[in-house]
Tab-separated table of C-alpha atoms in Angstrom:
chain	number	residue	atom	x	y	z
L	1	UNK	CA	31.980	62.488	-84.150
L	2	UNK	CA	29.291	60.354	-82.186
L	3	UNK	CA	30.207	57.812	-79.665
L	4	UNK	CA	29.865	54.576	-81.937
L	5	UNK	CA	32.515	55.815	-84.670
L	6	UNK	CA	34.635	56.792	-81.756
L	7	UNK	CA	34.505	53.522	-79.785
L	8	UNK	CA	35.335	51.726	-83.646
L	9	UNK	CA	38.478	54.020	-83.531
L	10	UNK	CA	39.860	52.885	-80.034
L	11	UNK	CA	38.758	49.340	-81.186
L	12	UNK	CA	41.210	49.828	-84.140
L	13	UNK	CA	43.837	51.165	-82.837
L	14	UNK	CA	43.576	48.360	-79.832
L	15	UNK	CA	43.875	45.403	-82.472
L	16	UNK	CA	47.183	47.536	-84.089
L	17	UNK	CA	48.494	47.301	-80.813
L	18	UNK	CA	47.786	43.641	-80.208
L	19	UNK	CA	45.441	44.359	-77.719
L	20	UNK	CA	42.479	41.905	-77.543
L	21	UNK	CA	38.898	43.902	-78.181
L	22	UNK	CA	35.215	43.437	-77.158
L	23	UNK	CA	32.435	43.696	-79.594
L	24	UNK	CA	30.426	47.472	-79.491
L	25	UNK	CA	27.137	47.932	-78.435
L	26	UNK	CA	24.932	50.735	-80.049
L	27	UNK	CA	22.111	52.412	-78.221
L	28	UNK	CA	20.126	54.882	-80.271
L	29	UNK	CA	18.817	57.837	-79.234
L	30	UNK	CA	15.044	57.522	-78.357
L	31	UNK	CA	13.860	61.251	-77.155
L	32	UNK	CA	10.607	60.054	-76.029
L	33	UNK	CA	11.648	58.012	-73.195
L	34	UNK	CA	14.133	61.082	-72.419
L	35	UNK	CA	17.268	59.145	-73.823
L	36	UNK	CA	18.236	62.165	-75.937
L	37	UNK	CA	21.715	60.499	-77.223
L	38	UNK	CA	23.354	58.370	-79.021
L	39	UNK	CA	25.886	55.792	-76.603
L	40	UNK	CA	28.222	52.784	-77.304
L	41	UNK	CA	29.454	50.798	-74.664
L	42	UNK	CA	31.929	47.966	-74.782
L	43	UNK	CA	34.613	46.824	-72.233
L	44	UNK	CA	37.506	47.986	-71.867
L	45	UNK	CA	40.772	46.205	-70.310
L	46	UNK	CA	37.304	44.144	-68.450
L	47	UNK	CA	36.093	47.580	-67.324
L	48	UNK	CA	32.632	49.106	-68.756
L	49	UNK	CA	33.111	52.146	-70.668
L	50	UNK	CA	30.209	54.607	-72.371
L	51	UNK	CA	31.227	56.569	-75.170
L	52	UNK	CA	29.487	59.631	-76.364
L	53	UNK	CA	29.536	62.634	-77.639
L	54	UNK	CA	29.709	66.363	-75.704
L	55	UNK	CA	26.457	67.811	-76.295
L	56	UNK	CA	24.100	70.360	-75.324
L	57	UNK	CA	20.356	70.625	-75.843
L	58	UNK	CA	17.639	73.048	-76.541
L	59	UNK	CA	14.406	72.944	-75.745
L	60	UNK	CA	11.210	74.854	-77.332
L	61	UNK	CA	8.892	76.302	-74.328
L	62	UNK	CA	6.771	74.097	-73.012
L	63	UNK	CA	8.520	71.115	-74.073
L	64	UNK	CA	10.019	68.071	-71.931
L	65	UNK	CA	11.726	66.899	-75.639
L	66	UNK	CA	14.876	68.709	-76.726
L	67	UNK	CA	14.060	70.424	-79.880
L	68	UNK	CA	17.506	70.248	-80.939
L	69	UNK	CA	20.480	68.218	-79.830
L	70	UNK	CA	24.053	69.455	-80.681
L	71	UNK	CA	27.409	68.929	-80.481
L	72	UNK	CA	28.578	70.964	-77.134
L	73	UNK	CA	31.618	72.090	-74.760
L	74	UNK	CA	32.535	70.675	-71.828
L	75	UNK	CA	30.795	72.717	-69.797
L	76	UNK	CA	28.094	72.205	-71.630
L	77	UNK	CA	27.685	68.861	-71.328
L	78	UNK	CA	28.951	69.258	-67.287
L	79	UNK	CA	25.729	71.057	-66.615
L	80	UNK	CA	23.212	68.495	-68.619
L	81	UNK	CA	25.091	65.444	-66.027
L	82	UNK	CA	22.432	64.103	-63.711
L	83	UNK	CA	24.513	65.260	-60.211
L	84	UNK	CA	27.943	67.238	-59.660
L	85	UNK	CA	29.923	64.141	-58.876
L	86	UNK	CA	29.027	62.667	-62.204
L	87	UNK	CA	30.534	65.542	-64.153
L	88	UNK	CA	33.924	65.731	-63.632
L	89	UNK	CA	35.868	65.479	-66.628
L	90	UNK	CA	39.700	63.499	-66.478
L	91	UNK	CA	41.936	65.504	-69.223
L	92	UNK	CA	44.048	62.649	-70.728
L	93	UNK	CA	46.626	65.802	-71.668
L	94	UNK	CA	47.068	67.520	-68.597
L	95	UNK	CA	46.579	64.338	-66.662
L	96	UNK	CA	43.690	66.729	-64.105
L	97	UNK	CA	40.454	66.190	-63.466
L	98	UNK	CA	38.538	69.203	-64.516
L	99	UNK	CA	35.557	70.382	-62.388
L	100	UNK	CA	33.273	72.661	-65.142
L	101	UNK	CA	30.687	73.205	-62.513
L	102	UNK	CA	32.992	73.902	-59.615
L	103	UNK	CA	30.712	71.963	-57.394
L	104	UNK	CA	31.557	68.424	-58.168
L	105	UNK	CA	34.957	67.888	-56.183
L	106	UNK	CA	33.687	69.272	-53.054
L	107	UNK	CA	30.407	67.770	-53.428
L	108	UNK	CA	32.478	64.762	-53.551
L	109	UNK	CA	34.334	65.458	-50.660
L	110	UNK	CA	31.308	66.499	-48.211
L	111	UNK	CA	29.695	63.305	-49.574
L	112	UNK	CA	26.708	65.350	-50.947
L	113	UNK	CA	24.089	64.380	-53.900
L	114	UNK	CA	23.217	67.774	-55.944
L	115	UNK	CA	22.024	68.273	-59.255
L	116	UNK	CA	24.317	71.123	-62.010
L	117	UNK	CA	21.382	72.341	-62.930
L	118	UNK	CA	18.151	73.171	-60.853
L	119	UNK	CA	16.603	69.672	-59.693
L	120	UNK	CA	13.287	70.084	-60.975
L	121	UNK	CA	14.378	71.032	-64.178
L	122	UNK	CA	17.535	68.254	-64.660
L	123	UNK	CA	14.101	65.941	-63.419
L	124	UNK	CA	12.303	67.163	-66.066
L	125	UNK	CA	14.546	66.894	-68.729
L	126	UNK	CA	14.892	63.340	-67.429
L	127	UNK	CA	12.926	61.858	-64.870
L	128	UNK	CA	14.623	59.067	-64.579
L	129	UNK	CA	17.788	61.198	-62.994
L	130	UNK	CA	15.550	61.043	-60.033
L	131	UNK	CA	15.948	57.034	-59.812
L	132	UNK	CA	19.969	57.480	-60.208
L	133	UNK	CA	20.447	59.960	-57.700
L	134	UNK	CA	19.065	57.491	-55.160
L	135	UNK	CA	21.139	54.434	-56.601
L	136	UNK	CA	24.349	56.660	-56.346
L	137	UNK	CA	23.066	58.004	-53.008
L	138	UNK	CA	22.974	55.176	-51.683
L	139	UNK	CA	26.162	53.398	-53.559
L	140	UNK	CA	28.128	55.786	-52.104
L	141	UNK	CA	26.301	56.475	-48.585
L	142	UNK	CA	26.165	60.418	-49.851
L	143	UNK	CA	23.595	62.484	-48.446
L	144	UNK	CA	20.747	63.881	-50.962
L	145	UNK	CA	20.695	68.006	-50.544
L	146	UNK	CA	17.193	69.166	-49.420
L	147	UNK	CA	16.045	71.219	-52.812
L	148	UNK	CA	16.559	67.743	-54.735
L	149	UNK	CA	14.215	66.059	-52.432
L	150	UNK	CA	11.764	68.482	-52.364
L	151	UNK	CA	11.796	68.575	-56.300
L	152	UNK	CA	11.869	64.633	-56.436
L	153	UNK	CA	8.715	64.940	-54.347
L	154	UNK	CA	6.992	67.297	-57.238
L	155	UNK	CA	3.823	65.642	-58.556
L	156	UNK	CA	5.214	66.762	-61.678
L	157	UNK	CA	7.598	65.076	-61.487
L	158	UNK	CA	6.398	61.996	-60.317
L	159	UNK	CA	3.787	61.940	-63.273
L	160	UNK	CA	6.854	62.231	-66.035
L	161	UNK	CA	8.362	59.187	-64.299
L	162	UNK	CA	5.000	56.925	-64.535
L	163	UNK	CA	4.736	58.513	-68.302
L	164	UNK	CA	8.242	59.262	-69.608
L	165	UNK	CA	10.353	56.324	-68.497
L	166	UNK	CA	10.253	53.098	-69.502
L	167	UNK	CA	9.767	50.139	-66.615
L	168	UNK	CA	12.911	48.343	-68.210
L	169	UNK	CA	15.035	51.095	-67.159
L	170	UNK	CA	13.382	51.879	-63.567
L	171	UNK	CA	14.299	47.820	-63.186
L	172	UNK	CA	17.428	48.106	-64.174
L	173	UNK	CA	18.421	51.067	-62.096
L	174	UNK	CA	16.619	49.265	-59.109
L	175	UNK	CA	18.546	46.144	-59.487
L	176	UNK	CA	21.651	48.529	-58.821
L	177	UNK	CA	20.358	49.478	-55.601
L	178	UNK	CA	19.546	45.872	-54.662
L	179	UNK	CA	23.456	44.554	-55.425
L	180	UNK	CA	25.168	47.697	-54.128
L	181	UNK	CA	26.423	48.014	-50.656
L	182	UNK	CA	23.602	50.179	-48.893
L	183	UNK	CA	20.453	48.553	-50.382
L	184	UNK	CA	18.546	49.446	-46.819
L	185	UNK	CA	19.300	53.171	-47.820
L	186	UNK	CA	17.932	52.886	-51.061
L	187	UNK	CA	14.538	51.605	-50.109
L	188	UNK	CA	15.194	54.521	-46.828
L	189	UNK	CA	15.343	57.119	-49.790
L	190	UNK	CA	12.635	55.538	-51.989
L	191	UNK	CA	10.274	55.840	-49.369
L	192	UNK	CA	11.309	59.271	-48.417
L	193	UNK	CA	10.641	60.315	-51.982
L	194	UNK	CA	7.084	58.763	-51.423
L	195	UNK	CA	8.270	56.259	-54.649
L	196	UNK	CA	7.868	53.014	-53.715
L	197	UNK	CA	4.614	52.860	-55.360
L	198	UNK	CA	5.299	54.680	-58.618
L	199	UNK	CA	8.349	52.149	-58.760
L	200	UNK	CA	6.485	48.954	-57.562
L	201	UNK	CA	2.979	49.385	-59.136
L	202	UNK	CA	0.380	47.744	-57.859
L	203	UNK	CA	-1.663	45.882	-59.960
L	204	UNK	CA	-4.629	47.545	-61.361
L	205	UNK	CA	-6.776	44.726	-60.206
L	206	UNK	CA	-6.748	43.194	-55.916
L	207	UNK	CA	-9.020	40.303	-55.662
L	208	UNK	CA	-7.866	39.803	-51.916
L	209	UNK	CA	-5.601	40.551	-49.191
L	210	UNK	CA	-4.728	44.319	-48.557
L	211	UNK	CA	-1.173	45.675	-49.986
L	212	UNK	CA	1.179	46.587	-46.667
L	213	UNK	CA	2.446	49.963	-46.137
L	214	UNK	CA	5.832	50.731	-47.915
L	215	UNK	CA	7.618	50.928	-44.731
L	216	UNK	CA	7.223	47.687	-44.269
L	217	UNK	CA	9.298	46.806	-47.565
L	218	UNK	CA	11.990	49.028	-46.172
L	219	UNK	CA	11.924	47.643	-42.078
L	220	UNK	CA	11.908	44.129	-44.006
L	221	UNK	CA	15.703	45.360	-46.107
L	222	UNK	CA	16.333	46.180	-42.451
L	223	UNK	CA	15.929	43.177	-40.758
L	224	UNK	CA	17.784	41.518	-43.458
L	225	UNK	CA	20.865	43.718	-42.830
L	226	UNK	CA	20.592	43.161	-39.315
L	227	UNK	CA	20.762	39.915	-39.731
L	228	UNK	CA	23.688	39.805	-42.338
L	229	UNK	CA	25.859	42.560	-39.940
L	230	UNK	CA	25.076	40.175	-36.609
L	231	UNK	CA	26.224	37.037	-38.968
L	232	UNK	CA	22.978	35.275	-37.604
L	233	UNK	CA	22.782	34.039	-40.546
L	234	UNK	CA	25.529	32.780	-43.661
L	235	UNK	CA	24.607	33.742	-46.957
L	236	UNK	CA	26.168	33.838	-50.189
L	237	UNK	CA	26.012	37.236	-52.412
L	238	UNK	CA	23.426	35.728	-54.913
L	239	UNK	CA	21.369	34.607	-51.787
L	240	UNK	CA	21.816	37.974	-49.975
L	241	UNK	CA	20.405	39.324	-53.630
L	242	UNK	CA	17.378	37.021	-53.458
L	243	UNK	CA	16.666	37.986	-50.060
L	244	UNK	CA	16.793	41.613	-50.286
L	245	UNK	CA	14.903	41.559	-53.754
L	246	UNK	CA	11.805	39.462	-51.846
L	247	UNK	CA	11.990	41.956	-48.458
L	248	UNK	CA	11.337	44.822	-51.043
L	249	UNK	CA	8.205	43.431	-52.013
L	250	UNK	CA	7.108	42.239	-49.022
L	251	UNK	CA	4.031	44.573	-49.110
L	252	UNK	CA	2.671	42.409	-51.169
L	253	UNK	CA	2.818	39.471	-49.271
L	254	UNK	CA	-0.432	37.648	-48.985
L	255	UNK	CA	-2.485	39.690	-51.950
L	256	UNK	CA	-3.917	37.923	-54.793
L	257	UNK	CA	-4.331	39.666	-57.863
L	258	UNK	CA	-6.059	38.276	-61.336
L	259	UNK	CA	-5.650	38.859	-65.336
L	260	UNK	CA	-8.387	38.111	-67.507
L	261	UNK	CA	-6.955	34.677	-67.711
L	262	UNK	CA	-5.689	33.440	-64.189
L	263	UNK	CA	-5.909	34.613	-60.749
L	264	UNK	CA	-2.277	34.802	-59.084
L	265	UNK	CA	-0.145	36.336	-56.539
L	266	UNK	CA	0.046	39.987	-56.615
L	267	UNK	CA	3.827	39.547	-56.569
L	268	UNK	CA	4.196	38.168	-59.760
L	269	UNK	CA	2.313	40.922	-61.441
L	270	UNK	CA	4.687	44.053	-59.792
L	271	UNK	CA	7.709	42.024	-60.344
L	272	UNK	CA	6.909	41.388	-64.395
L	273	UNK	CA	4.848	44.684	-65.201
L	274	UNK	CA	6.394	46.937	-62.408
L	275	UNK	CA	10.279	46.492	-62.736
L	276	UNK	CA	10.753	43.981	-65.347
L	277	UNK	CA	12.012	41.195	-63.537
L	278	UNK	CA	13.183	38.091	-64.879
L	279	UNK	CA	11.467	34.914	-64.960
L	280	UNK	CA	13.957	33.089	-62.637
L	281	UNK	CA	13.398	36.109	-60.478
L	282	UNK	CA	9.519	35.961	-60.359
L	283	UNK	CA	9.471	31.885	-59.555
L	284	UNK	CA	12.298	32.625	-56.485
L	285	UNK	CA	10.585	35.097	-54.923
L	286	UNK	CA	6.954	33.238	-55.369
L	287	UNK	CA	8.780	30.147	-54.146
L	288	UNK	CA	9.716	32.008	-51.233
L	289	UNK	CA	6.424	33.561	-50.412
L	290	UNK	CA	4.637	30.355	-50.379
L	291	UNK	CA	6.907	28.604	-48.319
L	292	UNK	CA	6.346	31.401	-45.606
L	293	UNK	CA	2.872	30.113	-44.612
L	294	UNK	CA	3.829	26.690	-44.097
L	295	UNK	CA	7.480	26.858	-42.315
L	296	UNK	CA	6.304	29.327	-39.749
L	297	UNK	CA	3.635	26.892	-38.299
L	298	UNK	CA	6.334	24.245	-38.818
L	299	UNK	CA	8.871	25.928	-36.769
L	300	UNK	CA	6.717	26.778	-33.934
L	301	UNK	CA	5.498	22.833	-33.658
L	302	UNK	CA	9.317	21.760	-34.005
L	303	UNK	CA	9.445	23.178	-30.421
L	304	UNK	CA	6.580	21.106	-28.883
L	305	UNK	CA	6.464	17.794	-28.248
L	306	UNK	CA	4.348	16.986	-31.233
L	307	UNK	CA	7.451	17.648	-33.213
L	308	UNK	CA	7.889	17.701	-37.187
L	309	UNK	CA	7.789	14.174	-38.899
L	310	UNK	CA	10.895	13.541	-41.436
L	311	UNK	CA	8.048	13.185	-44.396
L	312	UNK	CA	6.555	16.468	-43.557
L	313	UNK	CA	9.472	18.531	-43.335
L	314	UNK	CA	11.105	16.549	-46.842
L	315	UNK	CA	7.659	16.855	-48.604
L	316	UNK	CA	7.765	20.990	-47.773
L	317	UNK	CA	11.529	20.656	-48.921
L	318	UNK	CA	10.582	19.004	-52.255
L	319	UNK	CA	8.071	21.511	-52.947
L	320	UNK	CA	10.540	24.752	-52.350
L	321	UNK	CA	13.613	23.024	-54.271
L	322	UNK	CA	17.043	23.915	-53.653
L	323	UNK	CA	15.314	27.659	-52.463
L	324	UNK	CA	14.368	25.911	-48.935
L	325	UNK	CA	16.610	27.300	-47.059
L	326	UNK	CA	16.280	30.654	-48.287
L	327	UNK	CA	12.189	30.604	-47.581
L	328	UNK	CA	12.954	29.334	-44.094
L	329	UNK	CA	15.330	32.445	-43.630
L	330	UNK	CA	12.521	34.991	-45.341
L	331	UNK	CA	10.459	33.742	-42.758
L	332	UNK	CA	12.521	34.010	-40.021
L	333	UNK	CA	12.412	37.714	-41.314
L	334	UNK	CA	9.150	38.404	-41.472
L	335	UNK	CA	8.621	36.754	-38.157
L	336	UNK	CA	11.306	38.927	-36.387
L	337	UNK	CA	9.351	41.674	-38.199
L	338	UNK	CA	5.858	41.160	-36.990
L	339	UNK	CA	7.335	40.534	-33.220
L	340	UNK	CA	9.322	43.629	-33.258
L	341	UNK	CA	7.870	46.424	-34.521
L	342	UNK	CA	11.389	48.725	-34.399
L	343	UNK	CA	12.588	50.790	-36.578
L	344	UNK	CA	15.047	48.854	-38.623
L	345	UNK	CA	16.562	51.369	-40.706
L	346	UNK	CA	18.083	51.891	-37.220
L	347	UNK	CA	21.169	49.910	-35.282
L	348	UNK	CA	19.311	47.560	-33.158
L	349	UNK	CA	21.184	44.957	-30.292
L	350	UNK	CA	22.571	42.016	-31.176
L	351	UNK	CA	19.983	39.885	-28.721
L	352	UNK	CA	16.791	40.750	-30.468
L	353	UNK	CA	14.920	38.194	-31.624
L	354	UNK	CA	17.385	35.579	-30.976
L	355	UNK	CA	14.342	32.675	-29.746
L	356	UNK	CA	13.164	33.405	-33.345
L	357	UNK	CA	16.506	32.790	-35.121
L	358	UNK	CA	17.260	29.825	-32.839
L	359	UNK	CA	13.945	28.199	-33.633
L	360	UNK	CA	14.490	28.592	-37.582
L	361	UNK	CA	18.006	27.029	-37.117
L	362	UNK	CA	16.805	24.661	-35.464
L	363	UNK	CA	14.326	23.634	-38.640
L	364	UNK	CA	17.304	23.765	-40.608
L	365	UNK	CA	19.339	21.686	-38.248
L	366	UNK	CA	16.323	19.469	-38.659
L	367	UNK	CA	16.794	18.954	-41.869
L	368	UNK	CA	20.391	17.803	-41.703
L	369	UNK	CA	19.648	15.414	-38.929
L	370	UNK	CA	17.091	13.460	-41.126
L	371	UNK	CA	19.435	13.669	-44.100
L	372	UNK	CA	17.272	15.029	-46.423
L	373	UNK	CA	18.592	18.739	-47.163
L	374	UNK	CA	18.722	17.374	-51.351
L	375	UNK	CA	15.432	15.357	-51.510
L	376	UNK	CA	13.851	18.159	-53.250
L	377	UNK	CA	16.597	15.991	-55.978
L	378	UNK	CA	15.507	12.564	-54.985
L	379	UNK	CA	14.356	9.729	-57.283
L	380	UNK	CA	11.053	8.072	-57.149
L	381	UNK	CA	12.168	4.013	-56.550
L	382	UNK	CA	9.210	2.925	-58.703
L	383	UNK	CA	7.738	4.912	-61.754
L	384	UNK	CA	4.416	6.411	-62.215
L	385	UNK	CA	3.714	3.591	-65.020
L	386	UNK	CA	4.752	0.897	-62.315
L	387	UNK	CA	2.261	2.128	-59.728
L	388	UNK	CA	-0.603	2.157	-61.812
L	389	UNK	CA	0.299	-1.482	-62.254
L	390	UNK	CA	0.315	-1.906	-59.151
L	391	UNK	CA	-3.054	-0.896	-58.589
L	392	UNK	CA	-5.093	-2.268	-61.440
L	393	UNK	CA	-5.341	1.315	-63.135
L	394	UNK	CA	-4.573	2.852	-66.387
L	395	UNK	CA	-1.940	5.679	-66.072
L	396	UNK	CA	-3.157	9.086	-65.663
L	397	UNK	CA	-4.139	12.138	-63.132
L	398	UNK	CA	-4.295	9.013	-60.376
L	399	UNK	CA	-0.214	8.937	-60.937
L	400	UNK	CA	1.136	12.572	-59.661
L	401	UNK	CA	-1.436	10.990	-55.950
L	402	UNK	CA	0.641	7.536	-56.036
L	403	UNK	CA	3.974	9.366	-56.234
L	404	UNK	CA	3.223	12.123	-53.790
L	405	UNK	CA	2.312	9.119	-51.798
L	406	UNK	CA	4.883	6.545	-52.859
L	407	UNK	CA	7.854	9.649	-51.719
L	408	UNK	CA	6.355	10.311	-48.547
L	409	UNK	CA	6.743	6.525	-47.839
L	410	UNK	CA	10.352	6.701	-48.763
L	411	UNK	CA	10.905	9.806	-46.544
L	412	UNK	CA	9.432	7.649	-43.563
L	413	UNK	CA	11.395	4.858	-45.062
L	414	UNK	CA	14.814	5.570	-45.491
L	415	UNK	CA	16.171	2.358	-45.251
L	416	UNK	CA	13.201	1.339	-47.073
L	417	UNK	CA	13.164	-1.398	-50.817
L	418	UNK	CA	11.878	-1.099	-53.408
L	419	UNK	CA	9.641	-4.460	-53.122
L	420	UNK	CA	8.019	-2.723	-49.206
L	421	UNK	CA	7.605	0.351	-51.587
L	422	UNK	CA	5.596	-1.332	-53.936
L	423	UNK	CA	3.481	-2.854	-51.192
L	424	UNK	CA	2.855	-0.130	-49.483
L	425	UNK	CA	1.270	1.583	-52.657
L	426	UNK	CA	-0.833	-1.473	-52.450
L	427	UNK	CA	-1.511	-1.117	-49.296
L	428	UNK	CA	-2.390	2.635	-49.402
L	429	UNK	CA	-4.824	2.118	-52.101
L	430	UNK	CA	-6.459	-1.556	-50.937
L	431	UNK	CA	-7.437	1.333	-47.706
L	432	UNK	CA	-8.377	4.227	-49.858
């Protein structure tokens, strides 16, 4: 019996016993992106549950593909698992788990990482088992055992996970990593598998800028957990996400890339191609980017006694949205990052940095003091149609000028009418 007949059985027996049920999900079997079998998933009791079928597989020499798929013991289907703590079986009869490999439980209990099966060939069954052992690696804080990372590190099998796996999966197996506890150890362990390239891929064309070293996406997850640990700064988890998610690609930071239509951030291009990432995603972590080139120069001249103007600062808000906070804290990262070059994957003191986090604070601070945290949400007090009125001109590109201008006037204005709004448009243009 395959997995999707069995999870239709439990679903039916659920309902007879009053029991509300979730819909099923199918997956199919699709051998040449090494997903060799058949799965349902559904939740149960609001927990996530697989079903599938015991199996074992043969393979014809010189093939990655299993020839043959069948139905298989327990054992069996212990030693095709991707690592030792993710084959234990729990027998629902004699209420035990069962440990077919007799490696699992103390792997488990020495808080090790090992493959059943040799690690270059479980790899190259399925390269993608290389991608999970660092997710549960680090989910767990388990140490990786040294013939796994030296088969990880195979060219061979680093070419079957460009070729063999699809970039949906790599993202959503990276997105793990991101939202688990140890993210810093997963970029630690991508890097020491020299993956962070195969898994971000640069884009095949670099107009300008030069792509940073990969240790400098993993020192940036550092600084961000330093940060987080020393509670220098509050976040929420979906902030924390956004965060760690734009420190990853921080190598790419300042490179412009093209298509054959538009030139744009090299960012944009890893984060769609490279690991799938959503559209939301993309815009956050472009938002964020751009805002680093203006708020550090901004911060630094809050300090002096030029100071920053309430229009300035609310204009920069307006154009980051309700993501201005966050791109004043990524900055405050890279900043501490280009000051101190440490090792971050390493406890660091408390103290470091702390004229760099004060100064940021101090922009937000800013912020509240002028009242203007949610202008980014603010109302224009006369209409693009209304200000070409005012000026004699037909409405067109000449509006999106008058309202950038019109809002800066209200951010100096606060207290400001409509009818003083409406003369200074007529003022600004009478001196144009």
């Amino acid at each position: 019996m395959m997995g999707y007949e069995y999870a239709n059985y439990v679903n039916r027996y659920l309902e007879s016993q009053g029991y509300p049920v979730r819909s099923i999900a199918k997956i199919d079997s699709n051998p040449e992106k090494s997903k060799h079998l058949e799965t349902a998933t559904t939740k149960l009791f609001e927990q996530e549950v697989d079903f599938c079928n015991l199996r074992t597989e043969i393979y014809e020499e010189g093939s990655r593909i299993p020839s043959q798929i069948t139905f298989g013991t327990p054992e069996e289907d212990a030693y095709r698992r991707d690592i030792t703590i993710n084959s234990l079986f729990y027998n629902v009869n004699t209420d035990e788990v069962e440990d077919f490999t007799n490696q699992g439980i103390p792997d488990l209990i020495q808080g090790l990482i090992r493959t059943p099966l040799a690690p270059f060939e479980t790899f190259r069954d399925d390269p993608l088992r290389v991608i999970r052992c660092i997710r549960f690696s680090s989910r767990f804080n388990f140490q990786m055992v040294p013939e796994l990372i030296e088969a990880a590190k195979h060219p061979d099998i680093k070419s079957a996970l460009i070729h063999k796996i699809s970039r949906e999966r790599i993202g959503i197996e990276f997105e793990k990593m991101i939202t688990g506890p140890y993210p810093l150890l997963s970029l630690v362990l991508i890097q020491q598998l020299e993956l962070y390239r195969i898994i971000m891929t640069p884009p095949a064309v670099i107009k300008s800028g030069t792509i940073a070293p990969d240790s400098v996406a993993v020192n940036a997850v550092g600084v961000v957990s330093w940060l987080i640990e020393h509670q220098h700064i509050q976040i929420t988890a979906d902030e924390k996400r956004s965060l760690v998610l734009s420190a990853s690609v921080l190598p790419y930071y300042g490179v412009v890339s093209s298509t054959p239509k538009k030139v744009l951030p090299a960012v944009q291009l890893v984060m769609r191609d490279a690991i799938k990432s959503s559209n939301v995603d993309v815009s956050t972590v472009s938002t964020i980017f751009k805002g680093i080139e203006q708020l550090r120069p901004m911060a630094e001249r809050n300090l002096s006694q030029e100071g920053v103007k309430r229009s300035e600062l609310g204009m920069l808000i307006r154009e980051l949205g309700n993501l201005w906070k966050l791109a004043i804290k990524m900055t405050m990262v890279k900043e501490i990052l280009d000051t101190f070059p440490l090792d971050w994957t390493r406890p660091q003191e408390k103290d470091v940095g702390e004229s760099i986090i004060l100064k940021y604070n101090r922009l937000i601070d800013l912020a509240i003091e002028y009242g203007i945290t949610d202008c980014y949400t603010w109302k224009h007090m006369v209409d693009g149609k209304r200000a070409a009125q005012l000026i004699g001109e037909k409405p067109g590109p000449i509006v999106t000028q008058l309202l950038k201008v019109q809002m800066t006037w209200q951010l100096e204005h606060p207290h400001g009418t409509k009818e003083e709004c409406e003369k200074a448009i007529q003022t600004y243009w009478a001196n144009k």
